[in-house]
mmCIF file of C-alpha atoms and ligand atoms in Angstrom:
data_model
loop_
_atom_site.group_PDB
_atom_site.id
_atom_site.type_symbol
_atom_site.label_atom_id
_atom_site.label_comp_id
_atom_site.label_asym_id
_atom_site.label_seq_id
_atom_site.Cartn_x
_atom_site.Cartn_y
_atom_site.Cartn_z
ATOM 1 C CA UNK T 1 58.648 35.759 152.205
ATOM 2 C CA UNK T 2 57.752 37.330 148.885
ATOM 3 C CA UNK T 3 60.638 38.276 146.630
ATOM 4 C CA UNK T 4 60.295 41.282 144.309
ATOM 5 C CA UNK T 5 61.783 40.813 140.861
ATOM 6 C CA UNK T 6 64.179 43.518 139.708
ATOM 7 C CA UNK T 7 61.716 44.698 137.011
ATOM 8 C CA UNK T 8 59.064 45.793 139.532
ATOM 9 C CA UNK T 9 61.372 46.641 142.442
ATOM 10 C CA UNK T 10 61.403 50.435 142.837
ATOM 11 C CA UNK T 11 63.861 50.651 145.761
ATOM 12 C CA UNK T 12 66.896 52.950 145.337
ATOM 13 C CA UNK T 13 69.272 49.975 145.055
ATOM 14 C CA UNK T 14 67.128 48.355 142.334
ATOM 15 C CA UNK T 15 66.923 51.661 140.433
ATOM 16 C CA UNK T 16 70.711 52.032 140.528
ATOM 17 C CA UNK T 17 71.150 48.432 139.410
ATOM 18 C CA UNK T 18 68.942 49.130 136.377
ATOM 19 C CA UNK T 19 70.903 52.300 135.557
ATOM 20 C CA UNK T 20 74.168 50.360 135.959
ATOM 21 C CA UNK T 21 72.999 47.710 133.474
ATOM 22 C CA UNK T 22 71.839 50.377 131.025
ATOM 23 C CA UNK T 23 75.229 52.111 131.273
ATOM 24 C CA UNK T 24 77.032 48.873 130.376
ATOM 25 C CA UNK T 25 74.691 48.330 127.454
ATOM 26 C CA UNK T 26 75.093 51.936 126.224
ATOM 27 C CA UNK T 27 78.892 51.898 126.512
ATOM 28 C CA UNK T 28 79.116 48.683 124.507
ATOM 29 C CA UNK T 29 76.702 49.983 121.857
ATOM 30 C CA UNK T 30 78.651 53.233 121.471
ATOM 31 C CA UNK T 31 82.061 51.539 121.383
ATOM 32 C CA UNK T 32 80.946 49.053 118.711
ATOM 33 C CA UNK T 33 79.404 51.881 116.683
ATOM 34 C CA UNK T 34 82.542 54.037 116.911
ATOM 35 C CA UNK T 35 84.971 51.170 116.097
ATOM 36 C CA UNK T 36 82.809 50.227 113.127
ATOM 37 C CA UNK T 37 82.749 53.830 111.909
ATOM 38 C CA UNK T 38 86.531 54.133 112.312
ATOM 39 C CA UNK T 39 87.025 50.926 110.362
ATOM 40 C CA UNK T 40 84.813 51.923 107.426
ATOM 41 C CA UNK T 41 85.798 55.614 107.259
ATOM 42 C CA UNK T 42 89.533 55.040 107.998
ATOM 43 C CA UNK T 43 89.380 58.032 110.344
ATOM 44 C CA UNK T 44 89.650 58.362 114.127
ATOM 45 C CA UNK T 45 87.206 61.078 115.193
ATOM 46 C CA UNK T 46 87.068 60.005 118.855
ATOM 47 C CA UNK T 47 89.975 60.628 121.194
ATOM 48 C CA UNK T 48 88.357 58.907 124.190
ATOM 49 C CA UNK T 49 85.094 57.993 125.832
ATOM 50 C CA UNK T 50 84.383 57.987 129.543
ATOM 51 C CA UNK T 51 81.320 57.322 131.607
ATOM 52 C CA UNK T 52 80.009 57.465 135.131
ATOM 53 C CA UNK T 53 76.955 56.769 137.254
ATOM 54 C CA UNK T 54 75.904 59.782 139.327
ATOM 55 C CA UNK T 55 76.486 59.272 143.046
ATOM 56 C CA UNK T 56 73.579 59.258 145.507
ATOM 57 C CA UNK T 57 74.842 62.569 146.983
ATOM 58 C CA UNK T 58 74.973 64.178 143.563
ATOM 59 C CA UNK T 59 71.452 62.915 142.684
ATOM 60 C CA UNK T 60 70.079 64.397 145.926
ATOM 61 C CA UNK T 61 71.914 67.690 145.270
ATOM 62 C CA UNK T 62 70.375 67.932 141.775
ATOM 63 C CA UNK T 63 66.822 67.287 143.050
ATOM 64 C CA UNK T 64 67.343 69.917 145.778
ATOM 65 C CA UNK T 65 68.579 72.407 143.176
ATOM 66 C CA UNK T 66 65.518 71.764 140.993
ATOM 67 C CA UNK T 67 63.193 72.044 144.010
ATOM 68 C CA UNK T 68 61.929 68.459 143.982
ATOM 69 C CA UNK T 69 61.273 66.241 146.974
ATOM 70 C CA UNK T 70 63.776 63.391 147.355
ATOM 71 C CA UNK T 71 61.983 60.211 146.334
ATOM 72 C CA UNK T 72 62.528 57.423 143.837
ATOM 73 C CA UNK T 73 59.837 58.695 141.440
ATOM 74 C CA UNK T 74 61.534 62.104 141.199
ATOM 75 C CA UNK T 75 64.955 60.469 140.808
ATOM 76 C CA UNK T 76 63.744 58.570 137.746
ATOM 77 C CA UNK T 77 61.712 61.416 136.257
ATOM 78 C CA UNK T 78 63.689 64.558 137.006
ATOM 79 C CA UNK T 79 67.363 63.590 137.028
ATOM 80 C CA UNK T 80 68.274 63.062 133.401
ATOM 81 C CA UNK T 81 71.974 62.410 133.790
ATOM 82 C CA UNK T 82 72.225 59.542 136.290
ATOM 83 C CA UNK T 83 74.033 57.857 133.418
ATOM 84 C CA UNK T 84 76.595 60.191 131.882
ATOM 85 C CA UNK T 85 78.742 59.301 128.902
ATOM 86 C CA UNK T 86 81.245 61.749 127.495
ATOM 87 C CA UNK T 87 82.668 61.328 124.023
ATOM 88 C CA UNK T 88 85.709 63.502 123.432
ATOM 89 C CA UNK T 89 86.532 64.150 119.777
ATOM 90 C CA UNK T 90 89.514 65.618 117.958
ATOM 91 C CA UNK T 91 87.986 68.276 115.699
ATOM 92 C CA UNK T 92 84.764 70.306 115.706
ATOM 93 C CA UNK T 93 83.063 68.524 112.728
ATOM 94 C CA UNK T 94 83.796 65.173 114.421
ATOM 95 C CA UNK T 95 81.346 66.153 117.176
ATOM 96 C CA UNK T 96 78.479 66.414 114.670
ATOM 97 C CA UNK T 97 79.634 63.271 112.843
ATOM 98 C CA UNK T 98 79.415 61.280 116.093
ATOM 99 C CA UNK T 99 76.104 62.920 117.079
ATOM 100 C CA UNK T 100 74.616 61.909 113.704
ATOM 101 C CA UNK T 101 75.941 58.399 114.131
ATOM 102 C CA UNK T 102 74.188 58.089 117.505
ATOM 103 C CA UNK T 103 70.989 59.597 116.076
ATOM 104 C CA UNK T 104 70.955 56.927 113.370
ATOM 105 C CA UNK T 105 71.317 54.049 115.841
ATOM 106 C CA UNK T 106 68.104 52.046 115.827
ATOM 107 C CA UNK T 107 68.440 50.715 119.399
ATOM 108 C CA UNK T 108 68.652 54.130 121.054
ATOM 109 C CA UNK T 109 65.732 56.560 121.200
ATOM 110 C CA UNK T 110 66.645 60.252 121.093
ATOM 111 C CA UNK T 111 64.623 62.112 123.715
ATOM 112 C CA UNK T 112 66.300 65.502 123.564
ATOM 113 C CA UNK T 113 69.127 67.339 121.806
ATOM 114 C CA UNK T 114 70.903 70.367 123.214
ATOM 115 C CA UNK T 115 73.389 72.058 120.925
ATOM 116 C CA UNK T 116 75.484 74.245 123.215
ATOM 117 C CA UNK T 117 77.980 74.641 120.365
ATOM 118 C CA UNK T 118 75.554 76.679 118.274
ATOM 119 C CA UNK T 119 74.029 78.163 121.452
ATOM 120 C CA UNK T 120 76.734 78.379 124.131
ATOM 121 C CA UNK T 121 75.634 78.798 127.751
ATOM 122 C CA UNK T 122 76.118 82.164 129.511
ATOM 123 C CA UNK T 123 79.051 80.645 131.413
ATOM 124 C CA UNK T 124 80.800 80.002 128.088
ATOM 125 C CA UNK T 125 80.075 76.253 128.248
ATOM 126 C CA UNK T 126 80.184 74.652 124.807
ATOM 127 C CA UNK T 127 79.241 71.028 124.140
ATOM 128 C CA UNK T 128 76.668 68.900 122.330
ATOM 129 C CA UNK T 129 74.238 66.949 124.523
ATOM 130 C CA UNK T 130 71.897 64.107 123.674
ATOM 131 C CA UNK T 131 69.416 62.616 126.119
ATOM 132 C CA UNK T 132 68.764 59.070 124.949
ATOM 133 C CA UNK T 133 66.627 56.156 126.103
ATOM 134 C CA UNK T 134 68.530 52.892 126.440
ATOM 135 C CA UNK T 135 66.505 49.658 126.265
ATOM 136 C CA UNK T 136 67.358 46.892 128.726
ATOM 137 C CA UNK T 137 65.744 43.506 129.136
ATOM 138 C CA UNK T 138 64.799 42.337 132.620
ATOM 139 C CA UNK T 139 63.039 39.028 133.217
ATOM 140 C CA UNK T 140 61.898 39.075 129.595
ATOM 141 C CA UNK T 141 60.457 42.586 129.884
ATOM 142 C CA UNK T 142 61.976 45.651 128.253
ATOM 143 C CA UNK T 143 62.418 48.953 130.059
ATOM 144 C CA UNK T 144 63.960 52.145 128.745
ATOM 145 C CA UNK T 145 66.468 54.018 130.872
ATOM 146 C CA UNK T 146 67.518 57.639 130.333
ATOM 147 C CA UNK T 147 71.133 58.620 129.750
ATOM 148 C CA UNK T 148 72.966 61.825 128.909
ATOM 149 C CA UNK T 149 75.660 61.744 126.241
ATOM 150 C CA UNK T 150 77.955 64.758 126.083
ATOM 151 C CA UNK T 151 79.955 65.100 122.871
ATOM 152 C CA UNK T 152 82.717 67.688 122.689
ATOM 153 C CA UNK T 153 86.208 68.385 121.382
ATOM 154 C CA UNK T 154 89.346 67.990 123.492
ATOM 155 C CA UNK T 155 89.571 71.770 123.783
ATOM 156 C CA UNK T 156 85.951 72.045 125.001
ATOM 157 C CA UNK T 157 86.618 69.215 127.452
ATOM 158 C CA UNK T 158 89.709 70.974 128.814
ATOM 159 C CA UNK T 159 87.715 74.165 129.415
ATOM 160 C CA UNK T 160 84.663 72.407 130.930
ATOM 161 C CA UNK T 161 86.780 70.332 133.331
ATOM 162 C CA UNK T 162 88.664 73.347 134.637
ATOM 163 C CA UNK T 163 85.521 75.520 134.715
ATOM 164 C CA UNK T 164 83.842 72.808 136.820
ATOM 165 C CA UNK T 165 86.837 72.737 139.183
ATOM 166 C CA UNK T 166 86.970 76.520 139.558
ATOM 167 C CA UNK T 167 83.195 76.776 140.153
ATOM 168 C CA UNK T 168 83.119 73.861 142.567
ATOM 169 C CA UNK T 169 85.955 75.325 144.615
ATOM 170 C CA UNK T 170 84.623 78.859 144.822
ATOM 171 C CA UNK T 171 80.841 78.199 144.689
ATOM 172 C CA UNK T 172 80.000 81.732 143.535
ATOM 173 C CA UNK T 173 82.609 83.321 141.308
ATOM 174 C CA UNK T 174 83.777 86.942 141.691
ATOM 175 C CA UNK T 175 82.540 88.949 138.694
ATOM 176 C CA UNK T 176 86.010 89.455 137.189
ATOM 177 C CA UNK T 177 86.793 85.720 137.429
ATOM 178 C CA UNK T 178 83.414 84.871 135.830
ATOM 179 C CA UNK T 179 84.274 87.249 132.984
ATOM 180 C CA UNK T 180 87.767 85.826 132.460
ATOM 181 C CA UNK T 181 86.471 82.246 132.562
ATOM 182 C CA UNK T 182 83.947 83.261 129.885
ATOM 183 C CA UNK T 183 86.678 84.986 127.824
ATOM 184 C CA UNK T 184 88.829 81.862 128.022
ATOM 185 C CA UNK T 185 85.922 79.912 126.466
ATOM 186 C CA UNK T 186 86.164 82.256 123.453
ATOM 187 C CA UNK T 187 89.888 81.419 123.199
ATOM 188 C CA UNK T 188 88.959 77.735 123.250
ATOM 189 C CA UNK T 189 86.442 78.215 120.428
ATOM 190 C CA UNK T 190 89.052 80.081 118.366
ATOM 191 C CA UNK T 191 91.602 77.336 119.034
ATOM 192 C CA UNK T 192 89.150 74.652 117.861
ATOM 193 C CA UNK T 193 88.584 76.577 114.617
ATOM 194 C CA UNK T 194 92.321 77.035 114.108
ATOM 195 C CA UNK T 195 93.203 73.366 114.684
ATOM 196 C CA UNK T 196 90.420 72.316 112.330
ATOM 197 C CA UNK T 197 91.738 74.586 109.557
ATOM 198 C CA UNK T 198 95.339 73.458 110.108
ATOM 199 C CA UNK T 199 94.208 69.849 109.830
ATOM 200 C CA UNK T 200 92.344 70.617 106.597
ATOM 201 C CA UNK T 201 95.465 72.244 105.130
ATOM 202 C CA UNK T 202 97.598 69.281 106.217
ATOM 203 C CA UNK T 203 95.104 66.831 104.644
ATOM 204 C CA UNK T 204 95.107 68.745 101.359
ATOM 205 C CA UNK T 205 98.909 68.894 101.365
ATOM 206 C CA UNK T 206 99.070 65.106 101.899
ATOM 207 C CA UNK T 207 96.653 64.540 98.994
ATOM 208 C CA UNK T 208 98.794 66.675 96.692
ATOM 209 C CA UNK T 209 102.138 64.956 97.335
HETATM 210 P P1 LIG E 1 77.983 67.281 136.725
HETATM 211 O O1 LIG E 1 78.695 67.405 138.021
HETATM 212 O O2 LIG E 1 78.888 67.404 135.539
HETATM 213 O O3 LIG E 1 77.104 66.057 136.636
HETATM 214 P P2 LIG E 1 69.227 68.623 133.393
HETATM 215 O O4 LIG E 1 70.410 67.758 133.774
HETATM 216 O O5 LIG E 1 68.919 68.565 131.902
HETATM 217 O O6 LIG E 1 68.037 68.370 134.216
HETATM 218 P P3 LIG E 1 70.287 71.213 132.986
HETATM 219 O O7 LIG E 1 71.146 71.996 133.926
HETATM 220 O O8 LIG E 1 69.265 71.958 132.206
HETATM 221 O O9 LIG E 1 69.629 70.069 133.808
HETATM 222 O O10 LIG E 1 71.165 70.407 131.955
HETATM 223 P P4 LIG E 1 72.320 70.966 131.054
HETATM 224 O O11 LIG E 1 72.372 72.429 131.089
HETATM 225 O O12 LIG E 1 72.168 70.302 129.753
HETATM 226 O O13 LIG E 1 73.624 70.488 131.831
HETATM 227 C C1 LIG E 1 73.863 69.188 132.175
HETATM 228 C C2 LIG E 1 75.354 68.975 132.378
HETATM 229 O O14 LIG E 1 76.113 69.748 131.427
HETATM 230 C C3 LIG E 1 75.889 69.409 133.722
HETATM 231 O O15 LIG E 1 75.644 68.405 134.669
HETATM 232 C C4 LIG E 1 77.388 69.583 133.406
HETATM 233 O O16 LIG E 1 78.040 68.337 133.314
HETATM 234 C C5 LIG E 1 77.336 70.204 132.031
HETATM 235 N N1 LIG E 1 77.300 71.678 132.130
HETATM 236 C C6 LIG E 1 76.240 72.480 131.889
HETATM 237 N N2 LIG E 1 76.570 73.767 132.057
HETATM 238 C C7 LIG E 1 77.883 73.787 132.398
HETATM 239 C C8 LIG E 1 78.825 74.855 132.690
HETATM 240 O O17 LIG E 1 78.517 76.039 132.669
HETATM 241 N N3 LIG E 1 80.107 74.454 133.017
HETATM 242 C C9 LIG E 1 80.500 73.152 133.049
HETATM 243 N N4 LIG E 1 81.750 72.869 133.365
HETATM 244 N N5 LIG E 1 79.624 72.129 132.786
HETATM 245 C C10 LIG E 1 78.350 72.453 132.467
HETATM 246 P P5 LIG E 1 75.609 68.756 136.229
HETATM 247 O O18 LIG E 1 74.765 67.742 136.890
HETATM 248 O O19 LIG E 1 75.226 70.189 136.428
HETATM 249 O O20 LIG E 1 77.071 68.587 136.690
#
C-alpha cells in the first residue's frame, strides 16, 4: 500500500491539517510579536486575540455564495479565511500600530490589505483586514497557507458581533432595521473617537502631574 505524505496529500482532511498547523504557527508568531512590542513600548494596545478554523459547513456555504463548485482546489484558492485571527485593540490608532507591526514581520507575506476603517462597508462594518501567507514546513518542504487577520477596536468588535447575530437570525433584514444597524455603526465610530480623545487628555494630565 502506498502512503501519501502530508505535503502532497490533497484530501480534505490533509488540507485541514495543513491549515491547522499554519494557524498554530501564526498564533504563536503574532503573540510573540505583540508581547515583544508591549515590552519595548510599555503600552498594551491589544485587549485580546482569538482565532478559529472555518468549519466544513461554513467553507461549503462560502463557495456556494461565490458560485464555485465544491472541490479541494476551490477550497484552497477561493476561500481566503479558512484561518481567521481577530486582534481586538483598545483605541483606534492601536489598530494601525498592530497592522504595521504585522506588515513588518519578515516571516509573513502580505497578500492583501482591506481598510474598512477608511472605507466602511455599506452595512456599516468597520475593521482592518490583512490576508497573509503563513509558511509551514512539511517533510522538509515549505508551503504557504493563507490566513485572514481582522484587526479592530473593542467597539468595532461589539458592533460586528451583534450585527453578525442579527443578520444570521433574520437572514434578510427589514429596511428600517438595516438602517438602524447602520446608524448604530456611526455611534460606534463616534464612541471610538471620543474614547481615544479622553485617553489622550488623561495621558497628558498624567505627564503634567
Ligand atoms: P464569518 O462567519 O465571520 O466567517 P473573501 O472572504 O475575501 O473571499 P469578502 O466577502 O470579499 O470575501 O471578504 P470581506 O468583505 O473582507 O469579509 C470577510 C469577513 O469580514 C467576513 O467573513 C466577516 O467576518 C467580516 N465581515 C465583512 N462584512 C461584514 C459585515 O457587514 N458585518 C459583519 N458582522 N462582518 C462582516 P464571512 O465569511 O462573511 O463571515
